[in-house]
Coordinates of C-alpha atoms in Angstrom, one line a residue:
M96 CA 0.0 0.0 0.0
K97 CA 1.6 3.3 -1.1
K98 CA 1.8 6.0 1.6
P99 CA 0.8 9.4 0.3
L100 CA 3.6 11.9 0.2
I101 CA 3.0 15.7 0.3
L102 CA 4.3 17.8 -2.6
T103 CA 7.7 19.4 -2.2
I104 CA 9.8 20.8 -5.0
S105 CA 13.0 21.6 -3.2
L106 CA 15.5 19.5 -1.3
T107 CA 16.6 19.7 2.3
L108 CA 20.3 19.3 3.0
P109 CA 21.0 16.0 4.7
G110 CA 22.6 17.6 7.7
I111 CA 19.9 20.1 8.4
V112 CA 17.4 19.2 11.2
A113 CA 14.0 20.6 10.4
A114 CA 12.4 22.9 12.9
A115 CA 9.9 21.0 15.1
D116 CA 6.9 22.9 13.8
D117 CA 8.0 23.0 10.1
F118 CA 6.1 20.1 8.6
G119 CA 7.3 21.0 5.0
M120 CA 10.9 20.6 6.0
K121 CA 10.2 17.3 7.6
V122 CA 8.7 16.1 4.4
Q123 CA 11.7 17.3 2.4
H124 CA 14.0 15.5 4.8
H125 CA 11.9 12.3 4.5
L126 CA 12.1 12.4 0.8
A127 CA 15.9 12.8 0.8
A128 CA 16.3 10.1 3.4
H129 CA 14.3 7.6 1.3
A130 CA 15.7 8.5 -2.1
N131 CA 16.7 4.9 -2.7
K132 CA 13.1 3.8 -2.4
Y133 CA 11.5 6.6 -4.4
F134 CA 14.2 7.4 -7.0
G135 CA 16.7 4.4 -7.1
I136 CA 19.6 6.5 -5.9
I137 CA 21.5 6.5 -2.6
N138 CA 21.2 10.2 -1.8
P139 CA 20.1 13.2 -3.8
L140 CA 22.4 16.2 -4.4
D141 CA 22.1 19.1 -2.0
A142 CA 23.5 22.6 -2.7
P143 CA 23.8 23.9 -6.3
E144 CA 27.2 24.0 -8.0
S145 CA 28.9 27.3 -7.4
V146 CA 32.5 26.9 -8.6
T147 CA 32.8 26.5 -12.3
V148 CA 34.9 23.6 -13.8
P149 CA 35.6 24.7 -17.4
R150 CA 35.8 22.3 -20.3
V151 CA 39.3 21.2 -21.0
P152 CA 41.1 18.2 -22.6
L153 CA 41.2 14.8 -21.0
Q154 CA 38.3 15.2 -18.7
S155 CA 36.1 12.4 -17.4
A156 CA 32.3 12.6 -17.3
L157 CA 32.4 13.4 -13.6
D158 CA 34.6 16.4 -14.3
L159 CA 31.7 17.7 -16.4
I160 CA 28.7 16.8 -14.3
N161 CA 28.0 16.0 -10.6
V162 CA 25.6 13.0 -10.2
A163 CA 23.8 11.7 -7.1
P164 CA 25.5 8.9 -5.2
G165 CA 24.7 5.6 -6.7
L166 CA 24.9 6.8 -10.2
D167 CA 27.9 6.6 -12.6
A168 CA 28.7 8.6 -15.7
R169 CA 30.9 7.9 -18.7
I170 CA 31.6 10.0 -21.8
V171 CA 30.2 8.5 -25.1
T172 CA 31.9 11.1 -27.3
R173 CA 33.4 14.6 -27.0
K174 CA 32.8 15.2 -30.7
S175 CA 29.1 16.0 -30.9
A176 CA 28.6 19.3 -32.5
Q177 CA 28.5 22.3 -30.2
N178 CA 24.9 23.2 -29.2
S179 CA 23.8 19.5 -29.5
D180 CA 20.3 19.5 -28.0
M181 CA 17.5 16.9 -27.9
L182 CA 18.0 13.4 -29.0
A183 CA 16.1 10.3 -30.2
F184 CA 17.1 6.7 -29.9
W185 CA 17.5 4.5 -33.0
P186 CA 16.2 2.1 -34.0
N187 CA 14.2 1.8 -30.7
D188 CA 14.4 2.8 -27.1
S189 CA 15.0 -0.8 -25.9
T190 CA 18.3 -1.6 -27.6
P191 CA 19.5 1.5 -29.3
T192 CA 22.6 1.5 -31.4
H193 CA 22.6 5.2 -32.2
I194 CA 21.1 8.5 -31.1
V195 CA 19.9 11.0 -33.7
S196 CA 20.4 14.5 -32.3
C197 CA 19.5 18.1 -33.1
V198 CA 22.2 20.8 -33.2
E199 CA 20.8 24.2 -32.2
A200 CA 23.0 26.3 -34.4
D201 CA 22.3 28.7 -37.3
N202 CA 22.9 27.7 -40.9
A203 CA 26.0 29.8 -41.6
A204 CA 28.9 28.3 -43.6
V205 CA 31.8 26.9 -41.5
G206 CA 34.0 25.5 -44.3
T207 CA 34.0 24.0 -47.8
Y208 CA 33.7 20.5 -49.3
P209 CA 36.7 19.2 -51.3
D210 CA 35.2 20.5 -54.5
G211 CA 34.9 24.0 -53.0
K212 CA 31.2 24.0 -52.3
P213 CA 30.2 25.7 -49.0
K214 CA 29.7 23.5 -46.0
L215 CA 27.1 24.8 -43.5
K216 CA 26.9 24.2 -39.8
P217 CA 25.5 20.7 -38.8
S218 CA 21.8 20.5 -38.1
I219 CA 21.3 16.8 -37.4
Q220 CA 23.8 14.2 -36.4
T221 CA 24.0 10.5 -35.5
V222 CA 26.2 9.1 -32.7
N223 CA 27.2 5.4 -32.5
L224 CA 26.6 4.5 -28.9
I225 CA 29.3 1.9 -28.9
S226 CA 32.1 3.6 -30.8
G227 CA 31.1 7.2 -30.2
K228 CA 31.5 7.9 -34.0
V229 CA 29.6 11.1 -35.0
K230 CA 28.2 11.6 -38.5
T231 CA 26.4 14.6 -39.8
I232 CA 23.3 13.7 -41.8
L233 CA 21.7 17.1 -42.5
R234 CA 22.8 20.7 -42.7
G235 CA 20.9 23.9 -43.5
M236 CA 18.3 24.0 -40.8
T237 CA 18.5 26.8 -38.2
R238 CA 18.4 26.1 -34.5
C239 CA 17.4 22.4 -34.7
D240 CA 15.9 21.6 -31.3
G241 CA 13.1 19.1 -30.9
I242 CA 13.6 15.7 -32.4
R243 CA 11.6 12.5 -32.2
R244 CA 11.4 9.0 -33.7
T245 CA 7.8 8.6 -35.1
P246 CA 5.6 5.6 -34.5
W247 CA 6.1 4.7 -38.2
N248 CA 9.9 4.9 -37.8
T249 CA 10.9 8.1 -39.4
I250 CA 12.7 11.0 -37.7
V251 CA 11.1 14.4 -37.3
A252 CA 13.2 17.4 -36.4
T253 CA 12.1 21.0 -35.7
E254 CA 13.6 24.5 -35.6
E255 CA 13.5 26.9 -32.7
A256 CA 12.9 30.1 -34.7
D257 CA 9.9 32.3 -35.1
D258 CA 9.5 30.8 -38.6
G259 CA 10.7 27.4 -37.6
G260 CA 9.5 24.3 -39.4
L261 CA 9.4 20.6 -39.1
Y262 CA 11.3 18.2 -41.3
E263 CA 10.8 14.5 -41.7
I264 CA 13.6 12.1 -42.5
L265 CA 13.3 8.6 -44.0
N266 CA 16.0 6.1 -43.1
P267 CA 18.3 8.4 -41.1
M268 CA 21.1 5.8 -40.9
T269 CA 21.5 5.9 -44.7
A270 CA 21.6 9.7 -44.9
S271 CA 25.0 11.5 -44.9
E272 CA 26.0 15.1 -45.6
L273 CA 22.7 16.2 -47.0
T274 CA 22.0 20.0 -47.1
L275 CA 18.7 21.8 -47.5
V276 CA 18.8 24.1 -50.5
A277 CA 16.6 26.5 -48.6
R278 CA 14.7 26.4 -45.3
G279 CA 11.0 25.7 -45.6
T280 CA 11.5 23.4 -48.6
S281 CA 12.2 19.7 -49.2
D282 CA 14.9 20.2 -51.7
T283 CA 18.2 18.7 -50.6
I284 CA 21.6 18.2 -52.2
D285 CA 24.6 16.0 -51.3
S286 CA 28.1 17.2 -50.6
T287 CA 28.8 17.3 -54.4
G288 CA 25.8 19.4 -55.1
H289 CA 23.7 16.7 -56.7
A290 CA 20.0 16.6 -55.9
V291 CA 18.7 14.0 -53.4
T292 CA 15.0 13.2 -53.4
G293 CA 12.8 11.2 -51.1
Q294 CA 14.8 11.3 -48.0
V295 CA 13.9 14.7 -46.4
E296 CA 10.4 16.3 -46.5
Y297 CA 9.4 19.7 -45.1
R298 CA 6.1 19.4 -43.4
G299 CA 4.3 22.7 -43.9
A300 CA 1.0 21.3 -42.8
V301 CA 2.0 21.5 -39.1
G302 CA 2.8 25.2 -39.4
K303 CA 5.7 27.5 -38.5
L304 CA 6.6 28.6 -34.9
A305 CA 9.5 28.5 -32.4
W306 CA 9.5 24.7 -31.9
E307 CA 11.0 22.8 -29.1
G308 CA 9.6 19.6 -27.8
L309 CA 6.8 17.5 -29.2
D310 CA 5.2 14.1 -29.0
I311 CA 3.2 12.0 -31.5
T312 CA 0.4 9.6 -31.0
H313 CA 0.3 6.2 -32.8
E314 CA -2.3 7.8 -35.2
G315 CA 0.0 10.7 -36.0
V316 CA -1.6 13.5 -33.9
V317 CA 1.2 15.8 -32.9
Y318 CA 1.3 18.0 -29.7
Y319 CA 3.7 20.9 -29.5
G320 CA 4.3 24.4 -28.1
D321 CA 5.5 27.8 -29.3
E322 CA 8.5 29.0 -27.3
E323 CA 7.4 32.6 -27.0
R324 CA 7.6 34.9 -23.9
P325 CA 4.5 37.0 -23.2
G326 CA 4.9 40.6 -24.4
S327 CA 7.8 39.8 -26.8
G328 CA 5.5 40.4 -29.8
G329 CA 4.4 43.8 -28.5
P330 CA 2.3 45.3 -25.7
D331 CA -0.2 42.7 -24.3
A332 CA 1.0 40.0 -26.8
D333 CA 0.3 36.5 -25.5
G334 CA 2.9 34.0 -24.8
G335 CA 3.3 30.8 -26.8
S336 CA 0.3 28.5 -27.2
L337 CA 0.0 24.8 -27.1
F338 CA -0.9 23.2 -30.5
K339 CA -2.2 20.0 -31.9
F340 CA -1.9 18.7 -35.5
V341 CA -4.6 16.3 -36.6
P342 CA -3.7 14.4 -39.8
A343 CA -6.2 14.4 -42.7
A344 CA -5.5 10.6 -42.8
L345 CA -4.7 9.0 -39.5
W346 CA -1.9 6.4 -39.5
D347 CA -3.3 2.9 -39.5
G348 CA -0.1 1.0 -38.9
T349 CA 0.7 0.4 -42.6
P350 CA 4.5 0.6 -43.0
V351 CA 5.8 4.0 -44.3
R352 CA 8.3 3.3 -47.0
R353 CA 8.0 6.6 -48.8
L354 CA 7.5 10.0 -47.1
D355 CA 4.4 10.7 -49.1
Q356 CA 2.8 7.9 -47.0
S357 CA 3.4 9.8 -43.8
P358 CA 0.3 11.1 -41.9
L359 CA 2.2 14.4 -41.5
A360 CA 1.6 15.2 -45.2
A361 CA -1.7 17.0 -44.6
G362 CA -4.1 17.9 -41.8
N363 CA -5.3 20.7 -39.6
V364 CA -3.9 22.5 -36.6
Y365 CA -5.7 23.5 -33.4
A366 CA -4.6 25.5 -30.3
F367 CA -5.7 24.9 -26.8
Q368 CA -8.2 27.5 -25.5
A369 CA -8.6 27.1 -21.7
S370 CA -12.2 27.9 -20.5
C371 CA -13.2 29.5 -17.3
Q372 CA -16.5 27.5 -17.5
S373 CA -17.0 23.8 -17.5
R374 CA -17.6 21.7 -20.6
T375 CA -21.3 21.4 -19.7
S376 CA -21.8 25.1 -19.3
S377 CA -23.9 27.0 -21.9
S378 CA -21.1 29.5 -22.2
F379 CA -18.3 26.9 -22.8
P380 CA -15.7 27.7 -23.9
Q381 CA -15.5 31.0 -22.0
F382 CA -12.0 32.3 -22.5
G383 CA -9.9 35.3 -21.5
Q384 CA -7.0 36.4 -19.4
G385 CA -6.8 34.2 -16.3
C386 CA -8.2 31.1 -17.9
E387 CA -4.9 29.1 -18.2
I388 CA -5.7 25.7 -16.7
G389 CA -8.7 23.4 -16.4
E390 CA -11.0 22.3 -19.2
G391 CA -10.7 23.8 -22.6
A392 CA -11.4 23.4 -26.3
W393 CA -9.2 23.2 -29.4
V394 CA -9.7 26.3 -31.6
K395 CA -8.6 26.0 -35.3
V396 CA -5.6 28.1 -36.4
D397 CA -4.0 29.1 -39.7
T398 CA -0.8 27.3 -40.4
A399 CA 0.5 30.2 -42.4
N400 CA 1.2 32.0 -39.1
L401 CA 0.4 29.9 -36.1
R402 CA 1.4 32.5 -33.5
A403 CA -0.7 35.4 -35.0
S404 CA -3.6 33.1 -35.6
A405 CA -3.6 31.7 -32.1
F406 CA -3.6 35.3 -30.7
A407 CA -6.4 36.4 -33.1
N408 CA -8.5 33.3 -32.2
S409 CA -8.1 33.7 -28.4
A410 CA -5.9 30.6 -27.8
T411 CA -4.4 30.4 -24.3
G412 CA -0.8 31.8 -24.0
F413 CA 1.9 30.4 -21.7
Y414 CA 5.3 31.6 -20.6
R415 CA 7.7 30.0 -23.2
P416 CA 6.4 26.4 -23.7
E417 CA 9.4 24.2 -24.3
D418 CA 9.8 20.5 -24.1
G419 CA 6.9 18.1 -24.0
H420 CA 6.2 14.3 -23.7
F421 CA 3.4 11.9 -23.1
D422 CA 3.3 10.4 -19.7
P423 CA 3.9 6.7 -20.3
M424 CA 2.1 5.6 -17.1
Y425 CA -1.2 7.2 -18.2
T426 CA -3.6 4.4 -19.1
D427 CA -7.0 6.1 -19.5
A428 CA -8.6 7.2 -22.8
G429 CA -6.4 9.4 -25.0
V430 CA -3.1 10.9 -23.8
K431 CA -1.6 12.9 -21.0
F432 CA 0.8 15.4 -22.5
C433 CA 3.2 17.2 -20.2
W434 CA 5.2 20.3 -21.1
T435 CA 7.5 22.9 -19.5
N436 CA 6.8 26.6 -19.3
T437 CA 10.2 28.1 -18.5
G438 CA 9.4 31.4 -16.9
N439 CA 12.1 33.8 -15.7
S440 CA 13.6 33.2 -12.2
G441 CA 15.1 36.7 -12.2
A442 CA 11.5 38.0 -12.2
Q443 CA 10.5 35.4 -9.5
N444 CA 8.5 33.6 -12.2
Y445 CA 10.1 30.2 -11.5
G446 CA 8.5 28.2 -14.3
E447 CA 6.3 25.2 -14.2
V448 CA 5.3 21.8 -15.7
V449 CA 1.7 21.5 -16.9
C450 CA 0.0 18.2 -17.9
L451 CA -3.0 18.1 -20.2
I452 CA -5.3 15.1 -20.5
D453 CA -6.9 14.8 -23.9
A454 CA -9.3 11.9 -24.1
N455 CA -10.0 12.1 -27.8
P456 CA -6.8 13.4 -29.6
A457 CA -8.2 13.1 -33.2
G458 CA -11.7 14.4 -32.4
S459 CA -14.6 13.9 -34.8
G460 CA -14.9 16.7 -37.3
E461 CA -15.3 20.4 -36.6
K462 CA -17.8 22.8 -34.9
T463 CA -18.1 26.5 -35.8
V464 CA -19.3 29.2 -33.3
N465 CA -20.5 32.4 -35.0
N466 CA -20.3 35.1 -32.4
P467 CA -19.4 38.6 -33.8
D468 CA -18.6 39.7 -30.2
V469 CA -15.8 37.2 -30.1
N470 CA -14.5 37.0 -33.7
A471 CA -15.9 38.6 -36.8
N472 CA -15.4 35.5 -38.8
G473 CA -16.5 33.0 -36.2
L474 CA -14.3 30.4 -34.5
T475 CA -14.0 26.8 -35.6
Y476 CA -13.2 24.1 -33.1
L477 CA -12.2 20.5 -33.1
A478 CA -15.4 18.5 -32.4
D479 CA -16.2 15.5 -30.3
S480 CA -19.6 13.9 -30.9
T481 CA -19.5 12.2 -27.5
E482 CA -19.4 15.5 -25.6
S483 CA -22.7 17.2 -24.6
K484 CA -21.8 20.5 -26.2
G485 CA -20.0 18.9 -29.2
F486 CA -16.5 20.3 -28.5
A487 CA -13.4 18.2 -28.2
V488 CA -12.3 18.9 -24.6
A489 CA -8.9 18.6 -22.8
A490 CA -8.0 19.5 -19.2
A491 CA -4.7 21.1 -18.1
N492 CA -3.3 21.3 -14.6
R493 CA 0.0 22.3 -13.1
V494 CA 2.0 19.4 -11.7
V495 CA 5.3 21.0 -10.8
E496 CA 5.7 24.7 -9.7
G497 CA 9.2 26.1 -9.6
D498 CA 11.0 27.7 -6.7
T499 CA 14.3 29.4 -5.8
D500 CA 16.2 26.2 -6.5
L501 CA 14.2 24.2 -9.0
N502 CA 13.4 26.8 -11.7
Q503 CA 13.3 27.6 -15.4
P504 CA 12.4 24.1 -16.5
D505 CA 13.4 23.5 -20.1
N506 CA 13.7 19.8 -21.1
L507 CA 11.6 17.0 -19.8
A508 CA 11.8 13.2 -19.6
F509 CA 9.8 10.4 -18.1
Q510 CA 11.6 7.4 -16.6
P511 CA 10.1 4.1 -17.8
V512 CA 8.9 1.7 -15.1
T513 CA 8.7 4.4 -12.4
G514 CA 6.8 7.1 -14.2
N515 CA 9.1 9.6 -12.4
M516 CA 9.4 12.9 -14.3
Y517 CA 12.8 14.4 -14.9
V518 CA 12.9 18.1 -15.2
I519 CA 16.0 19.7 -16.8
E520 CA 16.7 23.4 -16.0
D521 CA 17.8 26.2 -18.4
N522 CA 20.3 27.8 -16.0
P523 CA 24.1 28.3 -15.4
F524 CA 25.1 25.2 -13.4
G525 CA 21.8 23.7 -14.7
D526 CA 20.3 20.9 -12.6
I527 CA 18.2 17.9 -13.4
W528 CA 15.5 17.0 -10.9
A529 CA 13.5 13.7 -10.5
C530 CA 9.9 14.2 -9.5
L531 CA 7.5 11.6 -8.2
P532 CA 4.2 11.0 -9.9
D533 CA 1.1 12.2 -8.2
G534 CA 0.0 9.8 -5.5
E535 CA -3.3 9.1 -3.7
D536 CA -3.3 12.4 -1.8
R537 CA -5.9 15.0 -2.7
D538 CA -3.8 17.2 -4.9
V539 CA -3.0 16.8 -8.6
K540 CA 0.7 17.6 -8.3
T541 CA 4.0 15.7 -8.0
D542 CA 4.5 14.2 -4.6
G543 CA 8.0 15.6 -4.5
C544 CA 11.3 16.3 -6.4
V545 CA 15.0 15.7 -5.6
K546 CA 18.1 16.9 -7.4
V547 CA 20.0 14.1 -9.2
L548 CA 22.5 15.9 -11.5
S549 CA 24.2 19.3 -11.9
V550 CA 26.4 20.6 -14.6
R551 CA 29.8 21.8 -13.2
D552 CA 30.6 24.4 -16.0
S553 CA 28.6 27.7 -15.6
S554 CA 28.9 28.3 -19.3
A555 CA 27.0 25.1 -20.1
E556 CA 23.6 23.5 -19.5
P557 CA 22.2 20.0 -19.6
T558 CA 20.1 19.2 -22.7
G559 CA 18.5 16.2 -24.4
F560 CA 18.2 14.1 -21.3
A561 CA 16.5 10.8 -22.2
F562 CA 16.1 7.3 -20.7
T563 CA 16.3 3.9 -22.5
A564 CA 13.3 1.7 -22.2
D565 CA 14.4 -0.1 -19.1
G566 CA 14.8 3.1 -17.1
K567 CA 18.3 2.1 -16.0
T568 CA 20.4 4.2 -18.4
A569 CA 20.1 7.9 -19.5
Y570 CA 22.0 10.1 -21.9
V571 CA 22.5 13.8 -21.7
H572 CA 24.4 16.5 -23.7
V573 CA 26.5 19.1 -21.9
Q574 CA 25.7 22.0 -24.2
H575 CA 27.7 25.0 -25.4
S576 CA 30.6 25.0 -23.0
N577 CA 33.3 27.6 -23.4
D578 CA 35.9 25.7 -25.5
M579 CA 38.8 28.1 -25.3
A580 CA 41.1 25.3 -23.9
C581 CA 40.0 22.8 -26.5
V582 CA 42.9 23.4 -28.9
A583 CA 43.6 21.5 -32.1
G584 CA 44.7 18.0 -31.5
S585 CA 42.9 17.6 -28.1
D586 CA 40.0 15.3 -27.4
C587 CA 37.6 18.2 -27.3
A588 CA 38.9 20.1 -30.3
P589 CA 36.7 21.2 -33.1
R590 CA 35.6 18.5 -35.5
D591 CA 34.6 19.0 -39.1
D592 CA 35.3 22.7 -38.9
Y593 CA 33.0 23.2 -35.9
A594 CA 33.3 23.3 -32.1
T595 CA 32.1 20.3 -30.1
D596 CA 30.0 19.2 -27.1
D597 CA 30.1 16.2 -24.8
L598 CA 27.5 13.3 -24.8
I599 CA 27.4 11.4 -21.5
R600 CA 25.9 8.1 -20.5
I601 CA 24.5 7.8 -17.0
T602 CA 24.0 4.4 -15.4
G603 CA 23.1 3.0 -11.9
F604 CA 19.4 3.9 -11.9
K605 CA 17.4 1.3 -10.0
P606 CA 13.9 1.9 -11.2
R607 CA 10.9 0.6 -9.1
K608 CA 7.3 1.6 -9.2
Y609 CA 6.3 4.3 -6.7
H610 CA 3.2 2.2 -5.8
E611 CA 5.4 -0.8 -4.6

């Protein structure tokens, strides 16, 4: 029988004795003292790193990161391209041989090919997890960030730019040194300038925005956010919205052997519109400033400009939505999609993780509301014929709220077996926190978080953290370190005319279900 544990999102130092009347400190101390039971580690980390350890030649993984006792870390390669970000396992999460990773760099030229043609910065690379060999498979994107392996076994990669797009790649292991002729197109050439067709496809149907994380249902419904800070687009401009792409033809499991068979080829996009009235109310969806969580509908938006259309159609805005994943432990109808809103700790907005339960991802057609007081052209919504008002409904709630230590959440990962959520910060000396699932207590939030990893270089941050399917091994990039000491000939020197980052394997996790 699982004992309920009250939410806490910071960590007591092991040597501190909680005040007799401070129940919150007692709970924090209990969580730290029982870290092996709840998180499969001996003890969590305590104080944040404060003395920088710069990137230099001949370092070990533990020179680069500090991990909780019970965990071990080893360098896979020091030759990943600088600004390596999110990663996807290939060919599967159970026995991966490679990772496929995004490189969050622009598309400027860094050198030339042997025939004199310009060579752009890398956008997507593969890394052999045994040998550490790095191969660039695509160039020409800008700020490649979110990357996933699809259920039909292609790779999708996205750009974190205001006009960022999504590109789908067939057979990534056979691709090598391809370059986009131009962003926003599918035209690619090889290193000799010859056209290559059928291997990369730009997916305009999902729209343009500042992409980061995403997740994809088995049918091809895609959930994603727009990394936009409120007010950045002008006075009273909303923050980034949460979007959902619904394919025109849902994937039915038929093998995808050509990219024109992908469900991402065509479809519609909807943005989440939180309502301040319930789904059964005659005024649902009632939207406006302050309606950020709870039940909401999916309003249709124009893919030509998702951000502007979301604002015009009164979609809900958040503070820089970044990474997002489905909760693998969710077993009810539909999906539970969780994402980070980074916030700004300097403004005492410490960020959050929000989870949205969407019982009918694909919906059933559309429903239009003609109300000139709301929108001169009316608003079209994703429909659900099983709902009393006919709207497809999802419900969002905060599950982690940041504080002075755990803040500015950026990346996100779920540990298989346990369902623990790992929250990765966007900070100097960035930390990684492990957060328990919500238990049987009355709230809807994590039952507590502890710190399991810290980057030791203040110029770097942890990115791309992901677990293999058994929950025992994780990988992480240490991104954009200051490389002044990594001179030519050293193990951290530039590769292929471009600076490098480290990819680290972390082992020693002992996953067990929280309910046991």
